[in-house]
Amino acid sequence: MPTLYLIVALLIAVVAVIFALQNSMLVTISFFSWTVTGSFSLVLLATLAIGVLIGLLVLAPNLLRKTFKSSSQRKRIDALENEVSQHKAKFAELQKPVPTLSTPDSQQLPQSLKKDGDGDDKY
């Protein structure tokens, strides 16, 4: 893509040079008390440059607003992705199997807790 921009810029430069060579007559520009005499092609190119600058100045506030907005949204996305990863970790921890408890039948009860008629009493 940068190569395409370079080719287009070179084509525009060549066209501008050809235009300047073919339109070299002198013109006088008067603006309030200023009077400038120069070649017709340079006056048109200066006018074009001034128009581009004015266009950039008009677009600058909107571009800055979009830049700030996208920056704040990028920060918000990062915070939300961090929150999602924390929730995933918590969910994974909760999904771990619960250790099984041993049943009371398999445990040995102490002699003092056994019932009276279980055959271990000697009278």
PDB file of C-alpha atoms in Angstrom:
ATOM      1  CA  MET A   1       0.000   0.000   0.000  1.00  0.00           C
ATOM      2  CA  PRO A   2       2.806   2.519   0.758  1.00  0.00           C
ATOM      3  CA  THR A   3       4.207   1.780  -2.717  1.00  0.00           C
ATOM      4  CA  LEU A   4       0.878   2.764  -4.264  1.00  0.00           C
ATOM      5  CA  TYR A   5       0.911   6.069  -2.368  1.00  0.00           C
ATOM      6  CA  LEU A   6       4.454   6.733  -3.579  1.00  0.00           C
ATOM      7  CA  ILE A   7       3.490   6.052  -7.198  1.00  0.00           C
ATOM      8  CA  VAL A   8       0.439   8.350  -6.952  1.00  0.00           C
ATOM      9  CA  ALA A   9       2.540  11.100  -5.324  1.00  0.00           C
ATOM     10  CA  LEU A  10       5.155  10.845  -8.093  1.00  0.00           C
ATOM     11  CA  LEU A  11       2.451  11.047 -10.781  1.00  0.00           C
ATOM     12  CA  ILE A  12       0.982  14.162  -9.153  1.00  0.00           C
ATOM     13  CA  ALA A  13       4.456  15.717  -8.950  1.00  0.00           C
ATOM     14  CA  VAL A  14       5.110  15.041 -12.640  1.00  0.00           C
ATOM     15  CA  VAL A  15       1.743  16.538 -13.609  1.00  0.00           C
ATOM     16  CA  ALA A  16       2.481  19.600 -11.433  1.00  0.00           C
ATOM     17  CA  VAL A  17       5.886  20.124 -13.125  1.00  0.00           C
ATOM     18  CA  ILE A  18       4.347  19.809 -16.591  1.00  0.00           C
ATOM     19  CA  PHE A  19       1.603  22.255 -15.555  1.00  0.00           C
ATOM     20  CA  ALA A  20       4.210  24.728 -14.236  1.00  0.00           C
ATOM     21  CA  LEU A  21       6.248  24.544 -17.434  1.00  0.00           C
ATOM     22  CA  GLN A  22       3.231  25.136 -19.679  1.00  0.00           C
ATOM     23  CA  ASN A  23       1.740  28.004 -17.615  1.00  0.00           C
ATOM     24  CA  SER A  24       4.651  30.322 -16.953  1.00  0.00           C
ATOM     25  CA  MET A  25       2.962  33.660 -17.765  1.00  0.00           C
ATOM     26  CA  LEU A  26       3.082  36.326 -15.081  1.00  0.00           C
ATOM     27  CA  VAL A  27      -0.004  37.293 -13.112  1.00  0.00           C
ATOM     28  CA  THR A  28      -0.540  39.928 -10.461  1.00  0.00           C
ATOM     29  CA  ILE A  29      -2.526  39.044  -7.358  1.00  0.00           C
ATOM     30  CA  SER A  30      -3.974  41.820  -5.202  1.00  0.00           C
ATOM     31  CA  PHE A  31      -5.312  41.140  -1.728  1.00  0.00           C
ATOM     32  CA  PHE A  32      -6.228  44.193   0.351  1.00  0.00           C
ATOM     33  CA  SER A  33      -3.020  46.243   0.284  1.00  0.00           C
ATOM     34  CA  TRP A  34      -0.759  43.372  -0.823  1.00  0.00           C
ATOM     35  CA  THR A  35       0.214  42.941  -4.416  1.00  0.00           C
ATOM     36  CA  VAL A  36       2.118  39.846  -5.542  1.00  0.00           C
ATOM     37  CA  THR A  37       3.406  39.148  -9.023  1.00  0.00           C
ATOM     38  CA  GLY A  38       4.341  35.577  -9.931  1.00  0.00           C
ATOM     39  CA  SER A  39       3.874  32.829 -12.459  1.00  0.00           C
ATOM     40  CA  PHE A  40       0.381  31.537 -12.989  1.00  0.00           C
ATOM     41  CA  SER A  41       1.353  27.955 -12.093  1.00  0.00           C
ATOM     42  CA  LEU A  42       2.988  28.953  -8.795  1.00  0.00           C
ATOM     43  CA  VAL A  43      -0.050  31.018  -7.833  1.00  0.00           C
ATOM     44  CA  LEU A  44      -2.361  28.068  -8.524  1.00  0.00           C
ATOM     45  CA  LEU A  45      -0.101  25.638  -6.631  1.00  0.00           C
ATOM     46  CA  ALA A  46       0.084  28.044  -3.656  1.00  0.00           C
ATOM     47  CA  THR A  47      -3.706  28.334  -3.748  1.00  0.00           C
ATOM     48  CA  LEU A  48      -3.982  24.548  -3.761  1.00  0.00           C
ATOM     49  CA  ALA A  49      -1.594  24.289  -0.785  1.00  0.00           C
ATOM     50  CA  ILE A  50      -3.592  26.891   1.152  1.00  0.00           C
ATOM     51  CA  GLY A  51      -6.808  24.978   0.374  1.00  0.00           C
ATOM     52  CA  VAL A  52      -5.276  21.730   1.650  1.00  0.00           C
ATOM     53  CA  LEU A  53      -4.168  23.442   4.868  1.00  0.00           C
ATOM     54  CA  ILE A  54      -7.635  24.904   5.431  1.00  0.00           C
ATOM     55  CA  GLY A  55      -9.175  21.477   4.820  1.00  0.00           C
ATOM     56  CA  LEU A  56      -6.820  19.883   7.362  1.00  0.00           C
ATOM     57  CA  LEU A  57      -7.658  22.568   9.920  1.00  0.00           C
ATOM     58  CA  VAL A  58     -11.367  21.906   9.412  1.00  0.00           C
ATOM     59  CA  LEU A  59     -10.887  18.141   9.816  1.00  0.00           C
ATOM     60  CA  ALA A  60      -8.483  18.335  12.787  1.00  0.00           C
ATOM     61  CA  PRO A  61     -11.075  18.681  15.608  1.00  0.00           C
ATOM     62  CA  ASN A  62     -13.059  15.695  14.342  1.00  0.00           C
ATOM     63  CA  LEU A  63      -9.888  13.597  13.964  1.00  0.00           C
ATOM     64  CA  LEU A  64      -8.742  14.505  17.475  1.00  0.00           C
ATOM     65  CA  ARG A  65     -12.157  13.669  18.915  1.00  0.00           C
ATOM     66  CA  LYS A  66     -12.148  10.275  17.203  1.00  0.00           C
ATOM     67  CA  THR A  67      -8.595   9.597  18.411  1.00  0.00           C
ATOM     68  CA  PHE A  68      -9.494  10.357  22.023  1.00  0.00           C
ATOM     69  CA  LYS A  69     -12.691   8.328  21.795  1.00  0.00           C
ATOM     70  CA  SER A  70     -10.941   5.299  20.318  1.00  0.00           C
ATOM     71  CA  SER A  71      -8.237   5.557  22.988  1.00  0.00           C
ATOM     72  CA  SER A  72     -10.799   5.552  25.795  1.00  0.00           C
ATOM     73  CA  GLN A  73     -12.674   2.668  24.148  1.00  0.00           C
ATOM     74  CA  ARG A  74      -9.417   0.712  23.814  1.00  0.00           C
ATOM     75  CA  LYS A  75      -8.791   1.193  27.543  1.00  0.00           C
ATOM     76  CA  ARG A  76     -12.354   0.058  28.314  1.00  0.00           C
ATOM     77  CA  ILE A  77     -11.894  -3.045  26.121  1.00  0.00           C
ATOM     78  CA  ASP A  78      -8.673  -3.905  27.950  1.00  0.00           C
ATOM     79  CA  ALA A  79     -10.426  -3.553  31.318  1.00  0.00           C
ATOM     80  CA  LEU A  80     -13.318  -5.739  30.170  1.00  0.00           C
ATOM     81  CA  GLU A  81     -10.956  -8.390  28.771  1.00  0.00           C
ATOM     82  CA  ASN A  82      -9.139  -8.429  32.101  1.00  0.00           C
ATOM     83  CA  GLU A  83     -12.452  -8.832  33.924  1.00  0.00           C
ATOM     84  CA  VAL A  84     -13.481 -11.685  31.600  1.00  0.00           C
ATOM     85  CA  SER A  85     -10.192 -13.500  32.234  1.00  0.00           C
ATOM     86  CA  GLN A  86     -10.705 -13.137  35.991  1.00  0.00           C
ATOM     87  CA  HIS A  87     -14.220 -14.564  35.684  1.00  0.00           C
ATOM     88  CA  LYS A  88     -12.927 -17.440  33.555  1.00  0.00           C
ATOM     89  CA  ALA A  89     -10.294 -18.250  36.184  1.00  0.00           C
ATOM     90  CA  LYS A  90     -12.904 -18.160  38.938  1.00  0.00           C
ATOM     91  CA  PHE A  91     -15.252 -20.333  36.866  1.00  0.00           C
ATOM     92  CA  ALA A  92     -12.464 -22.857  36.212  1.00  0.00           C
ATOM     93  CA  GLU A  93     -11.722 -22.976  39.947  1.00  0.00           C
ATOM     94  CA  LEU A  94     -15.389 -23.585  40.729  1.00  0.00           C
ATOM     95  CA  GLN A  95     -15.538 -26.386  38.153  1.00  0.00           C
ATOM     96  CA  LYS A  96     -12.875 -28.422  39.953  1.00  0.00           C
ATOM     97  CA  PRO A  97     -14.300 -31.689  41.349  1.00  0.00           C
ATOM     98  CA  VAL A  98     -15.276 -31.708  44.996  1.00  0.00           C
ATOM     99  CA  PRO A  99     -13.276 -34.237  47.046  1.00  0.00           C
ATOM    100  CA  THR A 100     -15.425 -37.176  48.160  1.00  0.00           C
ATOM    101  CA  LEU A 101     -16.054 -37.622  51.842  1.00  0.00           C
ATOM    102  CA  SER A 102     -15.602 -41.059  53.385  1.00  0.00           C
ATOM    103  CA  THR A 103     -18.797 -42.758  54.483  1.00  0.00           C
ATOM    104  CA  PRO A 104     -19.413 -43.390  58.204  1.00  0.00           C
ATOM    105  CA  ASP A 105     -19.614 -47.185  57.636  1.00  0.00           C
ATOM    106  CA  SER A 106     -16.000 -47.368  56.623  1.00  0.00           C
ATOM    107  CA  GLN A 107     -14.762 -45.506  59.656  1.00  0.00           C
ATOM    108  CA  GLN A 108     -13.931 -47.268  62.917  1.00  0.00           C
ATOM    109  CA  LEU A 109     -15.998 -45.950  65.788  1.00  0.00           C
ATOM    110  CA  PRO A 110     -14.288 -45.685  69.154  1.00  0.00           C
ATOM    111  CA  GLN A 111     -15.417 -48.152  71.858  1.00  0.00           C
ATOM    112  CA  SER A 112     -17.119 -45.417  73.853  1.00  0.00           C
ATOM    113  CA  LEU A 113     -19.432 -44.531  70.962  1.00  0.00           C
ATOM    114  CA  LYS A 114     -20.584 -48.052  70.110  1.00  0.00           C
ATOM    115  CA  LYS A 115     -24.141 -49.022  71.019  1.00  0.00           C
ATOM    116  CA  ASP A 116     -24.973 -51.279  73.888  1.00  0.00           C
ATOM    117  CA  GLY A 117     -26.158 -54.368  72.118  1.00  0.00           C
ATOM    118  CA  ASP A 118     -23.427 -54.780  69.579  1.00  0.00           C
ATOM    119  CA  GLY A 119     -21.801 -57.751  71.287  1.00  0.00           C
ATOM    120  CA  ASP A 120     -18.631 -56.241  72.629  1.00  0.00           C
ATOM    121  CA  ASP A 121     -19.854 -55.837  76.228  1.00  0.00           C
ATOM    122  CA  LYS A 122     -18.500 -58.301  78.794  1.00  0.00           C
ATOM    123  CA  TYR A 123     -20.481 -58.557  82.038  1.00  0.00           C
TER     124      TYR A 123
END
